[in-house]
Short mmCIF file of N, CA and C in Angstrom, two decimals:
data_model
loop_
_atom_site.label_atom_id
_atom_site.label_comp_id
_atom_site.label_asym_id
_atom_site.label_seq_id
_atom_site.Cartn_x
_atom_site.Cartn_y
_atom_site.Cartn_z
N GLN A 246 0.83 -1.20 0.00
CA GLN A 246 0.00 0.00 0.00
C GLN A 246 0.86 1.25 0.00
N VAL A 247 0.25 2.32 -0.42
CA VAL A 247 0.93 3.61 -0.49
C VAL A 247 0.13 4.63 0.31
N GLN A 248 0.84 5.46 1.03
CA GLN A 248 0.19 6.53 1.79
C GLN A 248 0.75 7.87 1.34
N LEU A 249 -0.13 8.84 1.27
CA LEU A 249 0.26 10.22 0.98
C LEU A 249 -0.09 11.06 2.20
N VAL A 250 0.89 11.76 2.72
CA VAL A 250 0.69 12.59 3.90
C VAL A 250 1.00 14.03 3.54
N GLU A 251 -0.02 14.88 3.73
CA GLU A 251 0.11 16.30 3.39
C GLU A 251 0.40 17.12 4.63
N SER A 252 1.01 18.26 4.41
CA SER A 252 1.24 19.21 5.49
C SER A 252 1.36 20.60 4.90
N GLY A 253 1.23 21.61 5.77
CA GLY A 253 1.47 22.98 5.34
C GLY A 253 0.24 23.85 5.19
N GLY A 254 -0.94 23.29 5.37
CA GLY A 254 -2.13 24.12 5.26
C GLY A 254 -2.25 25.06 6.45
N GLY A 255 -3.24 25.95 6.37
CA GLY A 255 -3.46 26.87 7.47
C GLY A 255 -4.27 28.07 7.04
N ARG A 256 -4.23 29.09 7.88
CA ARG A 256 -4.98 30.32 7.62
C ARG A 256 -3.99 31.43 7.28
N VAL A 257 -4.31 32.21 6.28
CA VAL A 257 -3.43 33.28 5.83
C VAL A 257 -4.28 34.43 5.32
N GLN A 258 -3.73 35.62 5.40
CA GLN A 258 -4.42 36.80 4.89
C GLN A 258 -4.28 36.90 3.38
N PRO A 259 -5.19 37.61 2.73
CA PRO A 259 -5.05 37.80 1.29
C PRO A 259 -3.69 38.42 0.95
N GLY A 260 -3.10 37.91 -0.11
CA GLY A 260 -1.78 38.36 -0.50
C GLY A 260 -0.66 37.56 0.13
N GLY A 261 -0.99 36.72 1.09
CA GLY A 261 0.03 35.93 1.77
C GLY A 261 0.43 34.68 1.00
N SER A 262 1.29 33.89 1.63
CA SER A 262 1.84 32.70 0.98
C SER A 262 1.75 31.50 1.91
N LEU A 263 1.64 30.35 1.32
CA LEU A 263 1.73 29.08 2.02
C LEU A 263 2.45 28.08 1.12
N ARG A 264 3.07 27.10 1.76
CA ARG A 264 3.71 26.03 1.01
C ARG A 264 3.17 24.69 1.50
N LEU A 265 2.58 23.94 0.60
CA LEU A 265 2.07 22.62 0.92
C LEU A 265 3.10 21.56 0.52
N SER A 266 3.15 20.51 1.32
CA SER A 266 4.02 19.38 1.02
C SER A 266 3.19 18.11 1.07
N CYS A 267 3.60 17.12 0.29
CA CYS A 267 2.93 15.83 0.28
C CYS A 267 3.97 14.75 0.03
N ALA A 268 4.14 13.89 1.03
CA ALA A 268 5.14 12.84 0.93
C ALA A 268 4.46 11.49 0.74
N ALA A 269 4.92 10.75 -0.25
CA ALA A 269 4.41 9.41 -0.52
C ALA A 269 5.33 8.39 0.13
N SER A 270 4.73 7.36 0.73
CA SER A 270 5.52 6.30 1.35
C SER A 270 4.83 4.97 1.14
N GLY A 271 5.58 3.90 1.37
CA GLY A 271 5.04 2.57 1.18
C GLY A 271 5.76 1.87 0.06
N ARG A 272 5.04 0.95 -0.60
CA ARG A 272 5.65 0.18 -1.67
C ARG A 272 5.62 1.02 -2.97
N ILE A 273 6.75 1.61 -3.30
CA ILE A 273 6.84 2.51 -4.45
C ILE A 273 8.01 2.10 -5.32
N ILE A 274 7.72 1.78 -6.57
CA ILE A 274 8.78 1.54 -7.54
C ILE A 274 9.05 2.80 -8.33
N SER A 275 7.97 3.45 -8.75
CA SER A 275 8.10 4.71 -9.47
C SER A 275 6.81 5.50 -9.33
N ILE A 276 6.94 6.81 -9.51
CA ILE A 276 5.78 7.70 -9.49
C ILE A 276 5.79 8.50 -10.77
N ALA A 277 4.71 8.45 -11.51
CA ALA A 277 4.60 9.23 -12.74
C ALA A 277 4.11 10.63 -12.36
N ASP A 278 2.86 10.92 -12.63
CA ASP A 278 2.33 12.24 -12.29
C ASP A 278 2.13 12.40 -10.79
N MET A 279 2.38 13.61 -10.32
CA MET A 279 1.99 14.02 -8.97
C MET A 279 1.27 15.35 -9.12
N GLY A 280 0.33 15.60 -8.24
CA GLY A 280 -0.42 16.84 -8.43
C GLY A 280 -1.21 17.26 -7.22
N TRP A 281 -1.91 18.36 -7.41
CA TRP A 281 -2.74 18.94 -6.35
C TRP A 281 -4.12 19.27 -6.92
N TYR A 282 -5.14 18.91 -6.16
CA TYR A 282 -6.51 19.29 -6.44
C TYR A 282 -7.02 20.10 -5.25
N ARG A 283 -8.12 20.78 -5.46
CA ARG A 283 -8.75 21.47 -4.34
C ARG A 283 -10.26 21.39 -4.47
N GLN A 284 -10.91 21.47 -3.32
CA GLN A 284 -12.36 21.44 -3.29
C GLN A 284 -12.86 22.47 -2.29
N ALA A 285 -13.58 23.45 -2.81
CA ALA A 285 -14.19 24.47 -1.97
C ALA A 285 -15.60 24.00 -1.57
N PRO A 286 -16.13 24.54 -0.49
CA PRO A 286 -17.47 24.13 -0.05
C PRO A 286 -18.50 24.31 -1.15
N GLY A 287 -19.27 23.28 -1.41
CA GLY A 287 -20.33 23.35 -2.40
C GLY A 287 -19.86 23.27 -3.84
N LYS A 288 -18.58 23.03 -4.05
CA LYS A 288 -18.05 22.97 -5.41
C LYS A 288 -17.39 21.63 -5.68
N GLN A 289 -17.20 21.35 -6.96
CA GLN A 289 -16.54 20.11 -7.33
C GLN A 289 -15.03 20.22 -7.13
N ARG A 290 -14.43 19.07 -6.92
CA ARG A 290 -12.97 19.04 -6.82
C ARG A 290 -12.38 19.38 -8.19
N GLN A 291 -11.34 20.21 -8.18
CA GLN A 291 -10.74 20.64 -9.43
C GLN A 291 -9.21 20.55 -9.38
N LEU A 292 -8.64 20.31 -10.52
CA LEU A 292 -7.18 20.24 -10.61
C LEU A 292 -6.59 21.63 -10.44
N VAL A 293 -5.55 21.71 -9.62
CA VAL A 293 -4.83 22.96 -9.40
C VAL A 293 -3.53 22.97 -10.18
N ALA A 294 -2.74 21.91 -10.02
CA ALA A 294 -1.44 21.83 -10.69
C ALA A 294 -0.99 20.38 -10.71
N HIS A 295 -0.17 20.05 -11.70
CA HIS A 295 0.41 18.72 -11.73
C HIS A 295 1.80 18.79 -12.31
N ILE A 296 2.58 17.76 -12.00
CA ILE A 296 3.96 17.71 -12.49
C ILE A 296 4.29 16.26 -12.81
N ARG A 297 4.85 16.06 -13.98
CA ARG A 297 5.23 14.71 -14.41
C ARG A 297 6.62 14.36 -13.89
N SER A 298 6.99 13.13 -14.06
CA SER A 298 8.29 12.69 -13.58
C SER A 298 9.44 13.37 -14.31
N ASP A 299 9.18 13.85 -15.53
CA ASP A 299 10.23 14.54 -16.28
C ASP A 299 10.26 16.03 -15.98
N GLY A 300 9.39 16.47 -15.06
CA GLY A 300 9.38 17.87 -14.67
C GLY A 300 8.38 18.74 -15.40
N THR A 301 7.71 18.19 -16.40
CA THR A 301 6.69 18.96 -17.11
C THR A 301 5.56 19.33 -16.16
N LYS A 302 5.15 20.59 -16.21
CA LYS A 302 4.16 21.10 -15.27
C LYS A 302 2.93 21.63 -15.99
N GLY A 303 1.81 21.62 -15.27
CA GLY A 303 0.59 22.22 -15.79
C GLY A 303 -0.18 22.87 -14.66
N TYR A 304 -0.87 23.95 -14.96
CA TYR A 304 -1.59 24.71 -13.95
C TYR A 304 -3.00 25.06 -14.42
N ALA A 305 -3.90 25.17 -13.45
CA ALA A 305 -5.21 25.72 -13.74
C ALA A 305 -5.05 27.21 -14.02
N ASP A 306 -5.90 27.75 -14.88
CA ASP A 306 -5.80 29.18 -15.21
C ASP A 306 -5.90 30.06 -13.97
N ALA A 307 -6.72 29.65 -13.01
CA ALA A 307 -6.97 30.48 -11.83
C ALA A 307 -5.74 30.67 -10.96
N VAL A 308 -4.75 29.79 -11.09
CA VAL A 308 -3.57 29.88 -10.20
C VAL A 308 -2.30 30.14 -10.98
N HIS A 309 -2.38 30.14 -12.30
CA HIS A 309 -1.17 30.31 -13.12
C HIS A 309 -0.51 31.64 -12.79
N GLY A 310 0.79 31.56 -12.53
CA GLY A 310 1.55 32.76 -12.20
C GLY A 310 1.62 33.06 -10.71
N ARG A 311 0.78 32.38 -9.92
CA ARG A 311 0.80 32.58 -8.46
C ARG A 311 1.27 31.32 -7.72
N PHE A 312 0.94 30.18 -8.26
CA PHE A 312 1.30 28.90 -7.62
C PHE A 312 2.42 28.24 -8.42
N THR A 313 3.28 27.51 -7.70
CA THR A 313 4.35 26.76 -8.35
C THR A 313 4.40 25.35 -7.77
N VAL A 314 4.30 24.38 -8.66
CA VAL A 314 4.39 22.98 -8.23
C VAL A 314 5.81 22.49 -8.50
N SER A 315 6.31 21.66 -7.57
CA SER A 315 7.64 21.07 -7.73
C SER A 315 7.65 19.71 -7.06
N ARG A 316 8.69 18.95 -7.30
CA ARG A 316 8.77 17.62 -6.69
C ARG A 316 10.22 17.27 -6.43
N ASP A 317 10.40 16.42 -5.44
CA ASP A 317 11.70 15.85 -5.11
C ASP A 317 11.55 14.35 -5.30
N ASN A 318 12.07 13.84 -6.38
CA ASN A 318 11.89 12.42 -6.70
C ASN A 318 12.61 11.51 -5.70
N ASP A 319 13.70 11.97 -5.14
CA ASP A 319 14.42 11.16 -4.15
C ASP A 319 13.61 10.99 -2.88
N LYS A 320 12.77 11.98 -2.59
CA LYS A 320 11.95 11.94 -1.37
C LYS A 320 10.50 11.56 -1.66
N ASN A 321 10.17 11.31 -2.92
CA ASN A 321 8.79 11.00 -3.30
C ASN A 321 7.82 12.06 -2.77
N THR A 322 8.21 13.30 -2.91
CA THR A 322 7.46 14.40 -2.33
C THR A 322 7.11 15.44 -3.40
N VAL A 323 5.90 15.95 -3.31
CA VAL A 323 5.46 17.03 -4.20
C VAL A 323 5.12 18.24 -3.35
N TYR A 324 5.41 19.41 -3.88
CA TYR A 324 5.19 20.66 -3.16
C TYR A 324 4.28 21.57 -3.97
N LEU A 325 3.62 22.47 -3.26
CA LEU A 325 2.84 23.51 -3.93
C LEU A 325 3.12 24.81 -3.19
N GLN A 326 3.87 25.68 -3.84
CA GLN A 326 4.13 27.02 -3.30
C GLN A 326 3.01 27.93 -3.79
N MET A 327 2.30 28.52 -2.85
CA MET A 327 1.15 29.36 -3.18
C MET A 327 1.44 30.78 -2.74
N ASN A 328 1.51 31.69 -3.68
CA ASN A 328 1.77 33.10 -3.40
C ASN A 328 0.57 33.94 -3.80
N ASP A 329 0.52 35.14 -3.25
CA ASP A 329 -0.56 36.09 -3.58
C ASP A 329 -1.92 35.40 -3.44
N LEU A 330 -2.14 34.79 -2.30
CA LEU A 330 -3.37 34.04 -2.09
C LEU A 330 -4.58 34.96 -2.05
N LYS A 331 -5.68 34.45 -2.58
CA LYS A 331 -6.94 35.19 -2.68
C LYS A 331 -8.03 34.46 -1.91
N PHE A 332 -9.10 35.18 -1.58
CA PHE A 332 -10.22 34.56 -0.87
C PHE A 332 -10.68 33.30 -1.58
N GLU A 333 -10.72 33.35 -2.90
CA GLU A 333 -11.25 32.23 -3.67
C GLU A 333 -10.33 31.02 -3.70
N ASP A 334 -9.14 31.14 -3.13
CA ASP A 334 -8.26 29.99 -3.01
C ASP A 334 -8.60 29.13 -1.79
N THR A 335 -9.52 29.59 -0.96
CA THR A 335 -9.92 28.83 0.21
C THR A 335 -10.55 27.51 -0.22
N ALA A 336 -10.00 26.42 0.31
CA ALA A 336 -10.47 25.09 -0.07
C ALA A 336 -9.69 24.04 0.71
N VAL A 337 -10.14 22.81 0.60
CA VAL A 337 -9.32 21.69 1.05
C VAL A 337 -8.47 21.25 -0.14
N TYR A 338 -7.18 21.15 0.10
CA TYR A 338 -6.24 20.79 -0.95
C TYR A 338 -5.81 19.33 -0.79
N TYR A 339 -5.88 18.60 -1.89
CA TYR A 339 -5.54 17.17 -1.89
C TYR A 339 -4.38 16.93 -2.85
N CYS A 340 -3.43 16.12 -2.43
CA CYS A 340 -2.38 15.74 -3.36
C CYS A 340 -2.70 14.37 -3.95
N THR A 341 -2.15 14.12 -5.11
CA THR A 341 -2.31 12.84 -5.78
C THR A 341 -0.97 12.36 -6.31
N ALA A 342 -0.86 11.05 -6.45
CA ALA A 342 0.34 10.47 -7.02
C ALA A 342 -0.04 9.20 -7.77
N ASP A 343 0.49 9.09 -8.97
CA ASP A 343 0.26 7.90 -9.82
C ASP A 343 1.44 6.97 -9.58
N VAL A 344 1.22 5.93 -8.79
CA VAL A 344 2.31 5.10 -8.26
C VAL A 344 2.30 3.70 -8.86
N VAL A 345 3.48 3.26 -9.27
CA VAL A 345 3.68 1.87 -9.65
C VAL A 345 4.29 1.15 -8.47
N SER A 346 3.60 0.12 -8.01
CA SER A 346 4.06 -0.61 -6.81
C SER A 346 4.58 -2.01 -7.12
N GLU A 347 4.27 -2.52 -8.30
CA GLU A 347 4.73 -3.87 -8.67
C GLU A 347 5.34 -3.79 -10.06
N PRO A 348 6.46 -4.49 -10.30
CA PRO A 348 7.08 -4.47 -11.63
C PRO A 348 6.11 -4.94 -12.70
N GLY A 349 6.12 -4.24 -13.84
CA GLY A 349 5.30 -4.66 -14.97
C GLY A 349 3.83 -4.37 -14.85
N THR A 350 3.44 -3.58 -13.87
CA THR A 350 2.01 -3.27 -13.70
C THR A 350 1.76 -1.79 -13.98
N MET A 351 0.48 -1.47 -14.15
CA MET A 351 0.10 -0.08 -14.35
C MET A 351 0.11 0.66 -13.02
N GLY A 352 0.24 1.96 -13.12
CA GLY A 352 0.20 2.76 -11.91
C GLY A 352 -1.21 2.88 -11.36
N ARG A 353 -1.29 3.22 -10.11
CA ARG A 353 -2.57 3.47 -9.44
C ARG A 353 -2.50 4.84 -8.80
N VAL A 354 -3.59 5.58 -8.90
CA VAL A 354 -3.62 6.92 -8.33
C VAL A 354 -4.04 6.87 -6.87
N TYR A 355 -3.20 7.45 -6.03
CA TYR A 355 -3.50 7.57 -4.60
C TYR A 355 -3.77 9.03 -4.27
N TRP A 356 -4.57 9.22 -3.20
CA TRP A 356 -4.93 10.56 -2.74
C TRP A 356 -4.49 10.76 -1.30
N GLY A 357 -4.11 12.00 -1.01
CA GLY A 357 -3.86 12.37 0.36
C GLY A 357 -5.17 12.63 1.09
N GLN A 358 -5.06 12.90 2.38
CA GLN A 358 -6.24 13.06 3.21
C GLN A 358 -6.83 14.47 3.10
N GLY A 359 -6.08 15.38 2.55
CA GLY A 359 -6.54 16.76 2.40
C GLY A 359 -6.02 17.66 3.50
N THR A 360 -5.74 18.89 3.15
CA THR A 360 -5.31 19.89 4.12
C THR A 360 -6.05 21.19 3.83
N GLN A 361 -6.54 21.81 4.89
CA GLN A 361 -7.38 23.01 4.72
C GLN A 361 -6.49 24.25 4.52
N VAL A 362 -6.85 25.02 3.51
CA VAL A 362 -6.24 26.34 3.29
C VAL A 362 -7.37 27.36 3.36
N THR A 363 -7.21 28.31 4.27
CA THR A 363 -8.21 29.35 4.45
C THR A 363 -7.58 30.71 4.27
N VAL A 364 -8.13 31.48 3.36
CA VAL A 364 -7.65 32.83 3.11
C VAL A 364 -8.71 33.80 3.65
N SER A 365 -8.35 34.52 4.69
CA SER A 365 -9.32 35.43 5.30
C SER A 365 -8.59 36.60 5.92
N SER A 366 -9.32 37.70 6.07
CA SER A 366 -8.74 38.89 6.68
C SER A 366 -9.23 39.03 8.12
#
């Protein structure tokens, strides 16, 4: 099994910054995509950012230019640096990882437990 543990959420004022971390552990041979989703109250979960194993990145339009996704492959960890936070960034943030745990098999997507980010004055 694989576990994803997130950290770094909290409360911040508009314009502030937070850095989220998500570490994968367990039976891991390789990790392809890693990413971050968020879900605000009453809304569907949406992709925020993702990063492939080769470093290719993608962002939602709403966060492009303010958020930066990165990963440390040696630590099986993905990060989300969030700058210039806005009220509308308030949500529970979930990390994901597409993990291969057995040789010759397809990857499986795992989810973290979620971490709350609240932007308020």
